[in-house]
Amino acid sequence: MSDDISDDIEDVVGVLTTRIEAHFGMGMDQLKATVAGAPTANRGATDVVKWHGLLAECQRGVERAEDALLAALETQPSEVDDPTMDLAHRVSAAVATRDRRALVVRWLLDSDAPGKKDLAAERLARLNRGARTGPAVQTSAPHRPAAVPPSAPSTGRAAQR
């Protein structure tokens, strides 16, 4: 993780929202509205808005799971029971999912991220394939020998009768 995220892990969504706003030069609400109005105009912006929404949704899930765990822990005696351990595992899974989504958002914002250069080159190659000047394979019919004229004597079995 980058330093700005590890320093303030409790507000992953806030840190990434700030980075998104700086990257696109507009607030999140304006970016969402822009993407909603023209979703194919900027694929990068569309992807970032989508994944930011997934990240924010996951963060709300983390908070709900943490609240449930804290409520269960307040009622526990000295030993934690199985249902409370299940809540702890749910918190852990929610945090892991949130962190994976945060990594996707960070990757989308980083133009130098591993795989981005290859991905851009692949997209460019796909676009350039449509700009060929000639066919990739021969499209004309192959040359066939001329047919035998009907007046020529046949040499098959039926001719011997």
Coordinates of N, CA, C and O in Angstrom, one line a residue:
M1 N 0.8 -1.2 0.0 CA 0.0 0.0 0.0 C 0.9 1.2 0.0 O 2.0 1.2 0.5
S2 N 0.3 2.3 -0.5 CA 1.1 3.6 -0.5 C 1.1 4.2 0.9 O 0.2 3.9 1.7
D3 N 2.0 5.1 1.1 CA 2.1 5.7 2.4 C 0.8 6.4 2.8 O 0.4 6.4 4.0
D4 N 0.2 7.2 1.9 CA -1.0 7.9 2.2 C -2.2 7.0 2.7 O -2.9 7.4 3.5
I5 N -2.2 5.8 2.2 CA -3.3 4.9 2.6 C -2.9 4.2 3.9 O -3.7 4.2 4.8
S6 N -1.7 3.8 4.1 CA -1.3 3.1 5.3 C -1.3 4.1 6.5 O -1.5 3.6 7.6
D7 N -1.0 5.4 6.3 CA -1.1 6.3 7.4 C -2.5 6.5 7.9 O -2.7 6.9 9.0
D8 N -3.5 6.4 7.0 CA -4.9 6.7 7.4 C -5.8 5.6 6.9 O -6.7 5.8 6.1
I9 N -5.5 4.3 7.4 CA -6.3 3.2 6.9 C -7.8 3.2 7.2 O -8.6 2.7 6.4
E10 N -8.1 4.0 8.2 CA -9.6 4.1 8.5 C -10.3 4.9 7.5 O -11.5 4.7 7.4
D11 N -9.7 5.7 6.7 CA -10.4 6.5 5.7 C -9.9 6.2 4.3 O -9.5 7.1 3.6
V12 N -9.8 5.0 3.9 CA -9.4 4.6 2.6 C -10.2 5.3 1.5 O -9.7 5.8 0.5
V13 N -11.5 5.3 1.7 CA -12.4 5.9 0.7 C -12.1 7.3 0.6 O -12.0 7.9 -0.6
G14 N -11.9 8.0 1.7 CA -11.6 9.5 1.6 C -10.3 9.8 0.9 O -10.3 10.7 0.1
V15 N -9.3 9.0 1.2 CA -8.0 9.2 0.6 C -8.1 9.0 -0.9 O -7.6 9.9 -1.7
L16 N -8.7 8.0 -1.3 CA -8.9 7.7 -2.8 C -9.8 8.7 -3.4 O -9.6 9.0 -4.6
T17 N -10.8 9.1 -2.8 CA -11.7 10.1 -3.3 C -10.9 11.4 -3.6 O -11.0 12.0 -4.7
T18 N -10.1 11.8 -2.7 CA -9.2 13.0 -2.9 C -8.3 12.8 -4.1 O -8.1 13.7 -4.9
R19 N -7.7 11.6 -4.2 CA -6.8 11.3 -5.4 C -7.6 11.4 -6.7 O -7.1 11.8 -7.7
I20 N -8.8 10.8 -6.7 CA -9.6 10.8 -7.9 C -10.0 12.2 -8.3 O -9.8 12.6 -9.5
E21 N -10.4 13.0 -7.3 CA -10.7 14.4 -7.6 C -9.6 15.2 -8.2 O -9.7 16.0 -9.1
A22 N -8.4 15.0 -7.6 CA -7.2 15.6 -8.1 C -6.8 15.1 -9.5 O -6.4 15.9 -10.4
H23 N -7.0 13.9 -9.7 CA -6.6 13.3 -11.0 C -7.5 13.8 -12.1 O -7.0 14.1 -13.2
F24 N -8.8 13.9 -11.9 CA -9.7 14.4 -12.9 C -10.0 15.9 -12.9 O -10.7 16.4 -13.7
G25 N -9.6 16.5 -11.8 CA -9.8 18.0 -11.7 C -11.2 18.4 -11.4 O -11.6 19.5 -11.8
M26 N -12.0 17.5 -10.8 CA -13.4 17.9 -10.4 C -13.8 17.0 -9.2 O -13.2 16.0 -8.9
G27 N -14.8 17.5 -8.6 CA -15.4 16.8 -7.4 C -16.0 15.4 -7.8 O -16.4 15.3 -9.0
M28 N -16.2 14.5 -6.9 CA -16.7 13.2 -7.2 C -18.1 13.3 -7.8 O -18.4 12.6 -8.7
D29 N -18.9 14.2 -7.2 CA -20.3 14.3 -7.7 C -20.3 14.8 -9.1 O -21.1 14.3 -9.9
Q30 N -19.5 15.7 -9.5 CA -19.4 16.2 -10.8 C -18.9 15.1 -11.8 O -19.4 15.0 -12.9
L31 N -17.9 14.4 -11.3 CA -17.3 13.3 -12.1 C -18.4 12.2 -12.4 O -18.5 11.7 -13.5
K32 N -19.1 11.9 -11.4 CA -20.2 10.9 -11.5 C -21.3 11.4 -12.5 O -21.7 10.6 -13.4
A33 N -21.6 12.6 -12.4 CA -22.6 13.2 -13.4 C -22.1 13.2 -14.8 O -22.8 12.9 -15.7
T34 N -20.8 13.6 -14.9 CA -20.2 13.6 -16.3 C -20.2 12.2 -16.9 O -20.5 12.0 -18.0
V35 N -19.8 11.2 -16.1 CA -19.7 9.8 -16.6 C -21.1 9.3 -16.9 O -21.3 8.6 -17.9
A36 N -22.1 9.7 -16.1 CA -23.5 9.2 -16.3 C -24.0 9.8 -17.6 O -24.7 9.2 -18.4
G37 N -23.6 11.0 -17.9 CA -24.0 11.7 -19.1 C -23.4 11.2 -20.4 O -23.9 11.2 -21.5
A38 N -22.1 10.7 -20.3 CA -21.4 10.2 -21.4 C -20.5 9.1 -21.0 O -19.2 9.2 -20.9
P39 N -21.0 7.9 -20.7 CA -20.2 6.8 -20.2 C -19.1 6.3 -21.1 O -18.2 5.7 -20.6
T40 N -19.2 6.5 -22.4 CA -18.2 6.0 -23.3 C -17.1 7.0 -23.7 O -16.2 6.7 -24.4
A41 N -17.3 8.3 -23.2 CA -16.4 9.4 -23.6 C -15.0 9.2 -23.0 O -14.0 9.4 -23.7
N42 N -14.9 8.7 -21.8 CA -13.6 8.5 -21.1 C -13.7 7.2 -20.4 O -14.2 7.1 -19.2
R43 N -13.2 6.1 -21.0 CA -13.3 4.8 -20.3 C -12.6 4.8 -19.0 O -13.1 4.1 -18.0
G44 N -11.5 5.5 -18.8 CA -10.8 5.5 -17.5 C -11.7 6.1 -16.4 O -11.7 5.6 -15.3
A45 N -12.3 7.2 -16.7 CA -13.2 7.9 -15.8 C -14.4 7.0 -15.4 O -14.8 6.9 -14.2
T46 N -14.9 6.3 -16.4 CA -16.1 5.4 -16.2 C -15.6 4.3 -15.3 O -16.4 3.9 -14.3
D47 N -14.5 3.7 -15.5 CA -14.0 2.6 -14.7 C -13.7 3.1 -13.2 O -14.1 2.4 -12.3
V48 N -13.1 4.3 -13.1 CA -12.8 4.8 -11.8 C -14.1 5.0 -11.0 O -14.2 4.7 -9.8
V49 N -15.1 5.6 -11.6 CA -16.4 5.9 -10.9 C -17.0 4.6 -10.5 O -17.5 4.5 -9.4
K50 N -17.0 3.6 -11.4 CA -17.6 2.3 -11.1 C -16.9 1.7 -9.8 O -17.6 1.3 -8.9
W51 N -15.6 1.6 -9.9 CA -14.8 1.0 -8.8 C -14.9 1.8 -7.5 O -14.8 1.2 -6.4
H52 N -14.9 3.1 -7.6 CA -15.1 3.9 -6.4 C -16.4 3.6 -5.8 O -16.5 3.5 -4.5
G53 N -17.5 3.5 -6.6 CA -18.8 3.1 -6.0 C -18.7 1.7 -5.3 O -19.3 1.6 -4.2
L54 N -18.1 0.8 -5.9 CA -17.9 -0.5 -5.3 C -17.1 -0.5 -4.0 O -17.4 -1.1 -3.0
L55 N -16.1 0.4 -4.0 CA -15.3 0.6 -2.8 C -16.1 1.2 -1.7 O -16.0 0.8 -0.5
A56 N -16.9 2.2 -2.0 CA -17.7 2.9 -1.0 C -18.7 2.0 -0.4 O -19.0 1.9 0.8
E57 N -19.3 1.2 -1.3 CA -20.3 0.2 -0.8 C -19.7 -0.8 0.1 O -20.2 -1.2 1.2
C58 N -18.5 -1.3 -0.2 CA -17.8 -2.2 0.6 C -17.4 -1.6 1.9 O -17.4 -2.3 3.0
Q59 N -17.0 -0.3 1.9 CA -16.6 0.3 3.2 C -17.8 0.4 4.1 O -17.7 0.2 5.3
R60 N -19.0 0.6 3.6 CA -20.2 0.6 4.4 C -20.5 -0.8 5.0 O -20.8 -0.9 6.2
G61 N -20.1 -1.8 4.2 CA -20.2 -3.2 4.8 C -19.2 -3.4 5.9 O -19.6 -4.1 6.9
V62 N -18.0 -2.9 5.7 CA -17.0 -3.0 6.8 C -17.5 -2.4 8.1 O -17.4 -3.0 9.2
E63 N -18.1 -1.2 7.9 CA -18.6 -0.5 9.1 C -19.7 -1.2 9.8 O -19.7 -1.3 11.0
R64 N -20.6 -1.8 9.0 CA -21.7 -2.6 9.6 C -21.2 -3.8 10.3 O -21.6 -4.1 11.4
A65 N -20.2 -4.5 9.7 CA -19.7 -5.7 10.3 C -18.9 -5.3 11.6 O -19.0 -6.0 12.6
E66 N -18.2 -4.2 11.6 CA -17.4 -3.8 12.8 C -18.4 -3.4 13.9 O -18.2 -3.8 15.1
D67 N -19.5 -2.7 13.6 CA -20.5 -2.4 14.6 C -21.1 -3.6 15.2 O -21.3 -3.7 16.4
A68 N -21.4 -4.6 14.4 CA -22.0 -5.9 14.9 C -21.0 -6.6 15.8 O -21.4 -7.1 16.8
L69 N -19.7 -6.6 15.4 CA -18.7 -7.3 16.2 C -18.5 -6.6 17.5 O -18.5 -7.2 18.6
L70 N -18.5 -5.2 17.5 CA -18.3 -4.5 18.8 C -19.5 -4.7 19.7 O -19.3 -4.9 20.9
A71 N -20.7 -4.7 19.1 CA -21.9 -5.0 20.0 C -21.8 -6.4 20.6 O -22.2 -6.6 21.8
A72 N -21.4 -7.4 19.8 CA -21.3 -8.7 20.3 C -20.2 -8.8 21.4 O -20.4 -9.5 22.4
L73 N -19.1 -8.1 21.2 CA -18.0 -8.2 22.1 C -18.4 -7.6 23.5 O -17.9 -8.0 24.5
E74 N -19.2 -6.5 23.4 CA -19.6 -5.9 24.7 C -20.5 -6.8 25.6 O -20.5 -6.6 26.8
T75 N -21.1 -7.8 25.0 CA -21.9 -8.7 25.7 C -21.2 -10.0 26.1 O -21.8 -10.9 26.8
Q76 N -20.0 -10.2 25.7 CA -19.3 -11.4 25.9 C -18.6 -11.5 27.3 O -18.1 -10.5 27.8
P77 N -18.6 -12.7 27.8 CA -17.8 -12.9 29.0 C -16.3 -12.9 28.6 O -16.0 -12.4 27.5
S78 N -15.5 -13.4 29.4 CA -14.0 -13.4 29.1 C -13.7 -14.2 27.8 O -12.7 -13.9 27.2
E79 N -14.4 -15.2 27.5 CA -14.1 -16.0 26.3 C -15.1 -15.6 25.2 O -16.2 -15.4 25.4
V80 N -14.6 -15.6 23.9 CA -15.4 -15.2 22.8 C -16.1 -16.5 22.3 O -15.4 -17.5 22.1
D81 N -17.4 -16.4 22.0 CA -18.1 -17.6 21.5 C -18.0 -17.7 20.0 O -17.5 -16.8 19.3
D82 N -18.5 -18.8 19.4 CA -18.4 -19.0 18.0 C -19.1 -18.0 17.2 O -18.6 -17.6 16.1
P83 N -20.3 -17.6 17.5 CA -21.0 -16.6 16.7 C -20.2 -15.3 16.6 O -20.2 -14.6 15.6
T84 N -19.6 -14.9 17.8 CA -18.8 -13.7 17.8 C -17.5 -13.9 16.9 O -17.1 -12.9 16.2
M85 N -16.9 -15.0 16.9 CA -15.8 -15.3 16.1 C -16.2 -15.2 14.6 O -15.4 -14.7 13.8
D86 N -17.4 -15.7 14.3 CA -17.9 -15.6 12.9 C -18.0 -14.1 12.5 O -17.7 -13.8 11.4
L87 N -18.4 -13.3 13.4 CA -18.5 -11.8 13.1 C -17.1 -11.3 12.9 O -16.9 -10.4 12.0
A88 N -16.1 -11.7 13.7 CA -14.7 -11.3 13.5 C -14.2 -11.7 12.1 O -13.6 -10.9 11.4
H89 N -14.6 -12.9 11.7 CA -14.1 -13.4 10.4 C -14.8 -12.6 9.3 O -14.3 -12.3 8.2
R90 N -16.1 -12.2 9.5 CA -16.8 -11.4 8.6 C -16.2 -10.0 8.4 O -16.1 -9.5 7.3
V91 N -15.8 -9.4 9.5 CA -15.0 -8.1 9.5 C -13.8 -8.3 8.7 O -13.5 -7.5 7.8
S92 N -13.0 -9.3 9.0 CA -11.8 -9.6 8.3 C -12.0 -9.7 6.7 O -11.2 -9.1 5.9
A93 N -13.0 -10.5 6.3 CA -13.3 -10.7 4.9 C -13.7 -9.4 4.3 O -13.3 -9.1 3.1
A94 N -14.5 -8.6 5.0 CA -15.0 -7.3 4.4 C -13.8 -6.3 4.2 O -13.7 -5.6 3.2
V95 N -12.9 -6.3 5.2 CA -11.7 -5.4 5.1 C -10.8 -5.9 3.9 O -10.4 -5.1 3.1
A96 N -10.7 -7.2 3.8 CA -9.8 -7.7 2.6 C -10.5 -7.3 1.3 O -9.8 -6.9 0.4
T97 N -11.8 -7.4 1.2 CA -12.5 -7.1 0.0 C -12.3 -5.6 -0.3 O -12.1 -5.2 -1.4
R98 N -12.5 -4.8 0.7 CA -12.4 -3.3 0.6 C -11.0 -3.0 0.1 O -10.8 -2.2 -0.8
D99 N -10.0 -3.6 0.7 CA -8.6 -3.3 0.3 C -8.3 -3.7 -1.1 O -7.6 -3.0 -1.8
R100 N -8.9 -4.8 -1.6 CA -8.7 -5.2 -3.0 C -9.3 -4.2 -3.9 O -8.7 -3.9 -4.9
R101 N -10.5 -3.7 -3.6 CA -11.1 -2.7 -4.4 C -10.3 -1.4 -4.4 O -10.2 -0.7 -5.4
A102 N -9.8 -1.1 -3.2 CA -8.9 0.1 -3.2 C -7.7 0.0 -4.1 O -7.3 0.9 -4.7
L103 N -7.1 -1.2 -4.1 CA -6.0 -1.4 -5.0 C -6.4 -1.3 -6.5 O -5.6 -0.8 -7.3
V104 N -7.6 -1.7 -6.8 CA -8.1 -1.5 -8.2 C -8.2 -0.1 -8.5 O -7.7 0.4 -9.6
V105 N -8.8 0.7 -7.6 CA -8.9 2.2 -7.9 C -7.5 2.8 -8.0 O -7.3 3.6 -8.9
R106 N -6.6 2.4 -7.1 CA -5.2 3.0 -7.2 C -4.6 2.6 -8.6 O -3.9 3.4 -9.2
W107 N -4.8 1.4 -9.0 CA -4.2 0.9 -10.3 C -4.8 1.7 -11.5 O -4.1 2.1 -12.4
L108 N -6.1 1.9 -11.4 CA -6.8 2.7 -12.5 C -6.3 4.1 -12.5 O -6.2 4.7 -13.6
L109 N -5.9 4.7 -11.4 CA -5.4 6.1 -11.4 C -3.9 6.2 -11.8 O -3.5 7.3 -12.1
D110 N -3.2 5.1 -11.8 CA -1.8 5.1 -12.0 C -1.5 4.8 -13.5 O -1.6 3.6 -13.9
S111 N -1.1 5.7 -14.3 CA -0.9 5.5 -15.7 C 0.4 4.6 -16.0 O 0.5 4.0 -17.0
D112 N 1.3 4.6 -15.0 CA 2.5 3.8 -15.1 C 2.4 2.5 -14.4 O 3.4 1.8 -14.2
A113 N 1.2 2.1 -13.9 CA 1.1 0.8 -13.2 C 1.4 -0.4 -14.1 O 1.3 -0.3 -15.3
P114 N 2.0 -1.4 -13.4 CA 2.3 -2.6 -14.2 C 1.1 -3.1 -15.0 O 0.0 -3.2 -14.5
G115 N 1.3 -3.4 -16.2 CA 0.3 -3.9 -17.1 C -0.5 -2.9 -17.9 O -1.1 -3.1 -18.9
K116 N -0.4 -1.6 -17.4 CA -1.0 -0.5 -18.1 C -0.4 -0.3 -19.5 O -1.1 -0.1 -20.5
K117 N 0.9 -0.3 -19.6 CA 1.5 0.0 -20.9 C 1.2 -1.1 -21.9 O 0.9 -0.8 -23.0
D118 N 1.2 -2.3 -21.4 CA 0.9 -3.5 -22.3 C -0.6 -3.4 -22.7 O -0.9 -3.7 -23.8
L119 N -1.5 -3.0 -21.8 CA -2.9 -2.9 -22.1 C -3.1 -1.8 -23.1 O -3.9 -2.0 -24.0
A120 N -2.5 -0.7 -22.9 CA -2.6 0.4 -23.9 C -2.1 0.0 -25.2 O -2.8 0.3 -26.3
A121 N -1.0 -0.7 -25.3 CA -0.5 -1.1 -26.6 C -1.4 -2.1 -27.2 O -1.6 -2.1 -28.4
E122 N -2.0 -3.0 -26.4 CA -3.0 -4.0 -27.0 C -4.2 -3.3 -27.5 O -4.7 -3.6 -28.6
R123 N -4.7 -2.3 -26.8 CA -5.9 -1.5 -27.3 C -5.6 -0.8 -28.6 O -6.3 -0.8 -29.5
L124 N -4.4 -0.2 -28.7 CA -3.9 0.5 -29.9 C -3.8 -0.5 -31.0 O -4.2 -0.2 -32.1
A125 N -3.3 -1.6 -30.8 CA -3.1 -2.6 -31.8 C -4.5 -3.1 -32.4 O -4.7 -3.2 -33.6
R126 N -5.5 -3.2 -31.4 CA -6.8 -3.6 -31.8 C -7.4 -2.5 -32.7 O -8.1 -2.8 -33.7
L127 N -7.2 -1.3 -32.3 CA -7.7 -0.2 -33.1 C -7.1 -0.1 -34.5 O -7.7 0.1 -35.5
N128 N -5.8 -0.4 -34.6 CA -5.0 -0.3 -35.8 C -5.3 -1.4 -36.7 O -5.1 -1.3 -37.9
R129 N -5.8 -2.5 -36.2 CA -6.2 -3.7 -37.1 C -7.3 -3.3 -38.1 O -7.3 -3.8 -39.2
G130 N -8.2 -2.4 -37.7 CA -9.2 -1.9 -38.5 C -8.7 -1.0 -39.6 O -9.4 -0.7 -40.6
A131 N -7.5 -0.6 -39.6 CA -6.9 0.4 -40.5 C -6.0 -0.3 -41.6 O -5.2 0.3 -42.2
R132 N -6.2 -1.6 -41.8 CA -5.3 -2.3 -42.8 C -5.6 -1.7 -44.1 O -6.7 -1.4 -44.5
T133 N -4.5 -1.8 -45.0 CA -4.7 -1.3 -46.3 C -5.0 -2.4 -47.3 O -5.5 -2.1 -48.4
G134 N -4.8 -3.6 -46.9 CA -5.1 -4.7 -47.8 C -5.6 -5.9 -47.0 O -5.4 -5.9 -45.8
P135 N -6.1 -6.9 -47.7 CA -6.5 -8.1 -46.9 C -5.3 -8.9 -46.3 O -4.2 -8.8 -46.9
A136 N -5.6 -9.5 -45.2 CA -4.5 -10.3 -44.6 C -4.3 -11.6 -45.3 O -3.2 -12.2 -45.3
V137 N -5.3 -12.1 -46.0 CA -5.2 -13.4 -46.8 C -5.7 -13.1 -48.2 O -6.5 -12.2 -48.4
Q138 N -5.4 -14.0 -49.1 CA -5.8 -13.9 -50.5 C -7.3 -14.0 -50.5 O -7.9 -15.0 -49.9
T139 N -8.0 -13.1 -51.2 CA -9.5 -13.2 -51.2 C -10.0 -13.5 -52.6 O -11.2 -13.7 -52.8
S140 N -9.1 -13.6 -53.6 CA -9.6 -14.0 -55.0 C -9.6 -15.5 -55.1 O -8.9 -16.2 -54.4
A141 N -10.4 -16.0 -56.0 CA -10.5 -17.4 -56.2 C -9.2 -18.0 -56.8 O -8.5 -17.3 -57.6
P142 N -8.8 -19.2 -56.4 CA -7.5 -19.7 -56.9 C -7.7 -20.0 -58.4 O -8.8 -20.3 -58.9
H143 N -6.6 -20.0 -59.2 CA -6.6 -20.3 -60.6 C -6.9 -21.8 -60.8 O -6.3 -22.7 -60.2
R144 N -7.9 -22.1 -61.7 CA -8.2 -23.5 -62.0 C -7.9 -23.7 -63.5 O -8.1 -22.8 -64.3
P145 N -7.5 -24.9 -63.8 CA -7.2 -25.2 -65.2 C -8.4 -25.2 -66.1 O -9.5 -25.4 -65.6
A146 N -8.3 -24.9 -67.3 CA -9.4 -24.8 -68.2 C -10.1 -26.1 -68.3 O -9.5 -27.2 -68.3
A147 N -11.4 -26.1 -68.5 CA -12.2 -27.3 -68.6 C -11.9 -28.0 -70.0 O -11.6 -27.3 -71.0
V148 N -12.0 -29.3 -70.1 CA -11.8 -30.0 -71.3 C -13.0 -29.8 -72.3 O -14.1 -29.8 -71.9
P149 N -12.7 -29.4 -73.5 CA -13.8 -29.1 -74.5 C -14.6 -30.3 -74.7 O -14.2 -31.5 -74.7
P150 N -15.9 -30.1 -75.0 CA -16.8 -31.3 -75.1 C -16.5 -32.1 -76.3 O -16.9 -33.3 -76.4
S151 N -15.8 -31.7 -77.4 CA -15.6 -32.5 -78.6 C -14.4 -33.4 -78.4 O -14.1 -34.3 -79.2
A152 N -13.6 -33.3 -77.3 CA -12.5 -34.1 -77.1 C -12.9 -35.5 -76.8 O -13.9 -35.7 -76.1
P153 N -12.1 -36.5 -77.3 CA -12.5 -37.9 -77.0 C -12.3 -38.2 -75.5 O -11.4 -37.7 -74.9
S154 N -13.2 -38.9 -74.9 CA -13.1 -39.3 -73.5 C -12.3 -40.6 -73.4 O -12.3 -41.4 -74.3
T155 N -11.6 -40.7 -72.3 CA -10.8 -41.9 -72.2 C -11.2 -42.8 -71.0 O -10.6 -43.7 -70.6
G156 N -12.4 -42.5 -70.6 CA -12.9 -43.3 -69.4 C -13.5 -44.6 -69.9 O -13.6 -45.0 -71.0
R157 N -14.0 -45.4 -68.9 CA -14.6 -46.7 -69.1 C -15.8 -46.6 -70.0 O -16.1 -47.5 -70.9
A158 N -16.7 -45.6 -69.9 CA -17.9 -45.5 -70.7 C -17.5 -45.3 -72.2 O -18.3 -45.7 -73.1
A159 N -16.4 -44.8 -72.5 CA -16.0 -44.6 -73.9 C -15.6 -45.9 -74.6 O -15.6 -46.0 -75.8
Q160 N -15.3 -46.9 -73.9 CA -14.9 -48.2 -74.5 C -16.0 -49.0 -75.0 O -15.9 -49.9 -75.7
R161 N -17.2 -48.8 -74.6 CA -18.4 -49.5 -75.0 C -18.8 -49.3 -76.4 O -18.7 -48.7 -77.2

